[in-house]
Amino acid sequence: MKTKKGDIFEICLDSGKVAFAQALNEPEFAFFEVSPVDKNPNTIFRLWVHKSALKEWSRIGNKELTADLETEVPRFKQDPINGSLSIYKGGKERSATTEEIKGLECAAVWDGNHIKDRLSDHLEGKENKWLISLQPKING
């Protein structure tokens, strides 16, 4: 499915609850507990999404992005061999400290089932195993 910036999707979760996503700059989406069609709800999180996830989502509209959603956010990366940390933003990468990456999402593309799990866990106030698995491995 081809998306346009601002497209809004409804995501049906296994629990029967729904969550919502809005297309940002490809492949990024913002996720919400309530539909951003008529409101400007708080963003739960922003993820890079694999296009296969869209097959299970229902497009329900399109809305111009708010200024905060137009702004690219930094993400962290960790070298799998030496463990060094970096921050990725705008196609550029720079070295980072553990303190600098706190609160940042990992630079990873999420599959649909992992997104649904994360949304369900968020709505239930539970930790998410996929999010935990992507946290940096800090030696010491």
mmCIF file with all atom_site columns, C-alpha atoms in Angstrom, residues 2-88:
data_model
loop_
_atom_site.group_PDB
_atom_site.id
_atom_site.type_symbol
_atom_site.label_atom_id
_atom_site.label_alt_id
_atom_site.label_comp_id
_atom_site.label_asym_id
_atom_site.label_entity_id
_atom_site.label_seq_id
_atom_site.pdbx_PDB_ins_code
_atom_site.Cartn_x
_atom_site.Cartn_y
_atom_site.Cartn_z
_atom_site.occupancy
_atom_site.B_iso_or_equiv
_atom_site.pdbx_formal_charge
_atom_site.auth_seq_id
_atom_site.auth_comp_id
_atom_site.auth_asym_id
_atom_site.auth_atom_id
_atom_site.pdbx_PDB_model_num
ATOM 1  C CA . LYS A 1 2  ? 1.356   3.395  -0.973 1.00 0.00 ? 2  LYS A CA 1
ATOM 2  C CA . THR A 1 3  ? 1.091   6.052  1.712  1.00 0.00 ? 3  THR A CA 1
ATOM 3  C CA . LYS A 1 4  ? 1.182   9.826  1.660  1.00 0.00 ? 4  LYS A CA 1
ATOM 4  C CA . LYS A 1 5  ? 2.546   11.995 4.406  1.00 0.00 ? 5  LYS A CA 1
ATOM 5  C CA . GLY A 1 6  ? -0.301  12.687 6.824  1.00 0.00 ? 6  GLY A CA 1
ATOM 6  C CA . ASP A 1 7  ? -2.249  9.477  6.122  1.00 0.00 ? 7  ASP A CA 1
ATOM 7  C CA . ILE A 1 8  ? -3.955  8.217  9.271  1.00 0.00 ? 8  ILE A CA 1
ATOM 8  C CA . PHE A 1 9  ? -4.466  4.529  9.997  1.00 0.00 ? 9  PHE A CA 1
ATOM 9  C CA . GLU A 1 10 ? -6.527  2.601  12.508 1.00 0.00 ? 10 GLU A CA 1
ATOM 10 C CA . ILE A 1 11 ? -4.757  -0.431 13.976 1.00 0.00 ? 11 ILE A CA 1
ATOM 11 C CA . CYS A 1 12 ? -6.930  -3.190 15.448 1.00 0.00 ? 12 CYS A CA 1
ATOM 12 C CA . LEU A 1 13 ? -5.149  -4.910 18.319 1.00 0.00 ? 13 LEU A CA 1
ATOM 13 C CA . ASP A 1 14 ? -5.654  -8.511 19.430 1.00 0.00 ? 14 ASP A CA 1
ATOM 14 C CA . SER A 1 15 ? -7.304  -7.284 22.650 1.00 0.00 ? 15 SER A CA 1
ATOM 15 C CA . GLY A 1 16 ? -10.099 -5.657 20.634 1.00 0.00 ? 16 GLY A CA 1
ATOM 16 C CA . LYS A 1 17 ? -8.743  -2.182 21.377 1.00 0.00 ? 17 LYS A CA 1
ATOM 17 C CA . VAL A 1 18 ? -7.597  0.152  18.624 1.00 0.00 ? 18 VAL A CA 1
ATOM 18 C CA . ALA A 1 19 ? -4.662  2.490  18.223 1.00 0.00 ? 19 ALA A CA 1
ATOM 19 C CA . PHE A 1 20 ? -3.788  4.931  15.476 1.00 0.00 ? 20 PHE A CA 1
ATOM 20 C CA . ALA A 1 21 ? -0.803  5.827  13.332 1.00 0.00 ? 21 ALA A CA 1
ATOM 21 C CA . GLN A 1 22 ? 0.027   8.757  11.101 1.00 0.00 ? 22 GLN A CA 1
ATOM 22 C CA . ALA A 1 23 ? 2.508   8.589  8.234  1.00 0.00 ? 23 ALA A CA 1
ATOM 23 C CA . LEU A 1 24 ? 5.427   10.978 8.610  1.00 0.00 ? 24 LEU A CA 1
ATOM 24 C CA . ASN A 1 25 ? 8.490   11.040 6.362  1.00 0.00 ? 25 ASN A CA 1
ATOM 25 C CA . GLU A 1 26 ? 8.792   7.511  5.009  1.00 0.00 ? 26 GLU A CA 1
ATOM 26 C CA . PRO A 1 27 ? 9.328   5.061  6.703  1.00 0.00 ? 27 PRO A CA 1
ATOM 27 C CA . GLU A 1 28 ? 8.414   6.833  9.962  1.00 0.00 ? 28 GLU A CA 1
ATOM 28 C CA . PHE A 1 29 ? 5.014   6.801  11.684 1.00 0.00 ? 29 PHE A CA 1
ATOM 29 C CA . ALA A 1 30 ? 3.709   8.433  14.847 1.00 0.00 ? 30 ALA A CA 1
ATOM 30 C CA . PHE A 1 31 ? 1.419   6.360  17.084 1.00 0.00 ? 31 PHE A CA 1
ATOM 31 C CA . PHE A 1 32 ? -1.536  7.529  19.180 1.00 0.00 ? 32 PHE A CA 1
ATOM 32 C CA . GLU A 1 33 ? -4.152  6.214  21.610 1.00 0.00 ? 33 GLU A CA 1
ATOM 33 C CA . VAL A 1 34 ? -6.883  8.317  19.959 1.00 0.00 ? 34 VAL A CA 1
ATOM 34 C CA . SER A 1 35 ? -7.453  9.234  16.341 1.00 0.00 ? 35 SER A CA 1
ATOM 35 C CA . PRO A 1 36 ? -5.602  12.320 15.138 1.00 0.00 ? 36 PRO A CA 1
ATOM 36 C CA . VAL A 1 37 ? -8.312  12.904 12.498 1.00 0.00 ? 37 VAL A CA 1
ATOM 37 C CA . ASP A 1 38 ? -10.205 15.484 14.561 1.00 0.00 ? 38 ASP A CA 1
ATOM 38 C CA . LYS A 1 39 ? -7.783  16.101 17.422 1.00 0.00 ? 39 LYS A CA 1
ATOM 39 C CA . ASN A 1 40 ? -4.079  16.618 18.042 1.00 0.00 ? 40 ASN A CA 1
ATOM 40 C CA . PRO A 1 41 ? -3.439  13.844 20.573 1.00 0.00 ? 41 PRO A CA 1
ATOM 41 C CA . ASN A 1 42 ? -0.164  13.188 22.344 1.00 0.00 ? 42 ASN A CA 1
ATOM 42 C CA . THR A 1 43 ? 2.224   10.968 20.454 1.00 0.00 ? 43 THR A CA 1
ATOM 43 C CA . ILE A 1 44 ? 2.947   7.665  22.213 1.00 0.00 ? 44 ILE A CA 1
ATOM 44 C CA . PHE A 1 45 ? 6.071   6.977  20.163 1.00 0.00 ? 45 PHE A CA 1
ATOM 45 C CA . ARG A 1 46 ? 7.523   7.323  16.676 1.00 0.00 ? 46 ARG A CA 1
ATOM 46 C CA . LEU A 1 47 ? 8.922   4.326  14.806 1.00 0.00 ? 47 LEU A CA 1
ATOM 47 C CA . TRP A 1 48 ? 10.303  3.370  11.447 1.00 0.00 ? 48 TRP A CA 1
ATOM 48 C CA . VAL A 1 49 ? 7.802   0.884  10.027 1.00 0.00 ? 49 VAL A CA 1
ATOM 49 C CA . HIS A 1 50 ? 8.268   -1.924 7.522  1.00 0.00 ? 50 HIS A CA 1
ATOM 50 C CA . LYS A 1 51 ? 5.785   -1.483 4.666  1.00 0.00 ? 51 LYS A CA 1
ATOM 51 C CA . SER A 1 52 ? 4.358   -4.975 5.202  1.00 0.00 ? 52 SER A CA 1
ATOM 52 C CA . ALA A 1 53 ? 2.764   -3.719 8.454  1.00 0.00 ? 53 ALA A CA 1
ATOM 53 C CA . LEU A 1 54 ? 0.396   -1.510 6.455  1.00 0.00 ? 54 LEU A CA 1
ATOM 54 C CA . LYS A 1 55 ? -1.433  -4.545 5.032  1.00 0.00 ? 55 LYS A CA 1
ATOM 55 C CA . GLU A 1 56 ? -3.269  -4.992 8.351  1.00 0.00 ? 56 GLU A CA 1
ATOM 56 C CA . TRP A 1 57 ? -3.994  -1.313 8.974  1.00 0.00 ? 57 TRP A CA 1
ATOM 57 C CA . SER A 1 58 ? -7.055  0.607  7.723  1.00 0.00 ? 58 SER A CA 1
ATOM 58 C CA . ARG A 1 59 ? -6.521  4.045  6.234  1.00 0.00 ? 59 ARG A CA 1
ATOM 59 C CA . ILE A 1 60 ? -9.139  6.370  7.752  1.00 0.00 ? 60 ILE A CA 1
ATOM 60 C CA . GLY A 1 61 ? -8.045  9.785  6.551  1.00 0.00 ? 61 GLY A CA 1
ATOM 61 C CA . ASN A 1 62 ? -5.283  12.278 6.014  1.00 0.00 ? 62 ASN A CA 1
ATOM 62 C CA . LYS A 1 63 ? -4.356  15.322 8.046  1.00 0.00 ? 63 LYS A CA 1
ATOM 63 C CA . GLU A 1 64 ? -1.575  17.852 7.772  1.00 0.00 ? 64 GLU A CA 1
ATOM 64 C CA . LEU A 1 65 ? 1.222   17.082 10.204 1.00 0.00 ? 65 LEU A CA 1
ATOM 65 C CA . THR A 1 66 ? 1.694   19.245 13.261 1.00 0.00 ? 66 THR A CA 1
ATOM 66 C CA . ALA A 1 67 ? 5.014   21.094 13.489 1.00 0.00 ? 67 ALA A CA 1
ATOM 67 C CA . ASP A 1 68 ? 6.419   18.640 16.045 1.00 0.00 ? 68 ASP A CA 1
ATOM 68 C CA . LEU A 1 69 ? 5.704   15.703 13.725 1.00 0.00 ? 69 LEU A CA 1
ATOM 69 C CA . GLU A 1 70 ? 7.390   17.462 10.800 1.00 0.00 ? 70 GLU A CA 1
ATOM 70 C CA . THR A 1 71 ? 10.605  17.644 12.808 1.00 0.00 ? 71 THR A CA 1
ATOM 71 C CA . GLU A 1 72 ? 12.923  14.657 12.517 1.00 0.00 ? 72 GLU A CA 1
ATOM 72 C CA . VAL A 1 73 ? 13.889  13.039 15.805 1.00 0.00 ? 73 VAL A CA 1
ATOM 73 C CA . PRO A 1 74 ? 17.287  11.535 16.630 1.00 0.00 ? 74 PRO A CA 1
ATOM 74 C CA . ARG A 1 75 ? 17.683  7.796  17.147 1.00 0.00 ? 75 ARG A CA 1
ATOM 75 C CA . PHE A 1 76 ? 20.505  5.811  18.662 1.00 0.00 ? 76 PHE A CA 1
ATOM 76 C CA . LYS A 1 77 ? 22.624  3.053  17.173 1.00 0.00 ? 77 LYS A CA 1
ATOM 77 C CA . GLN A 1 78 ? 25.028  0.632  18.796 1.00 0.00 ? 78 GLN A CA 1
ATOM 78 C CA . ASP A 1 79 ? 27.854  -1.064 16.971 1.00 0.00 ? 79 ASP A CA 1
ATOM 79 C CA . PRO A 1 80 ? 27.302  -4.822 17.420 1.00 0.00 ? 80 PRO A CA 1
ATOM 80 C CA . ILE A 1 81 ? 31.037  -5.544 17.509 1.00 0.00 ? 81 ILE A CA 1
ATOM 81 C CA . ASN A 1 82 ? 32.611  -2.898 19.727 1.00 0.00 ? 82 ASN A CA 1
ATOM 82 C CA . GLY A 1 83 ? 29.463  -1.609 21.491 1.00 0.00 ? 83 GLY A CA 1
ATOM 83 C CA . SER A 1 84 ? 30.100  2.035  20.652 1.00 0.00 ? 84 SER A CA 1
ATOM 84 C CA . LEU A 1 85 ? 27.049  4.289  20.645 1.00 0.00 ? 85 LEU A CA 1
ATOM 85 C CA . SER A 1 86 ? 26.018  6.888  18.099 1.00 0.00 ? 86 SER A CA 1
ATOM 86 C CA . ILE A 1 87 ? 23.132  9.206  17.342 1.00 0.00 ? 87 ILE A CA 1
ATOM 87 C CA . TYR A 1 88 ? 21.581  9.128  13.873 1.00 0.00 ? 88 TYR A CA 1
#
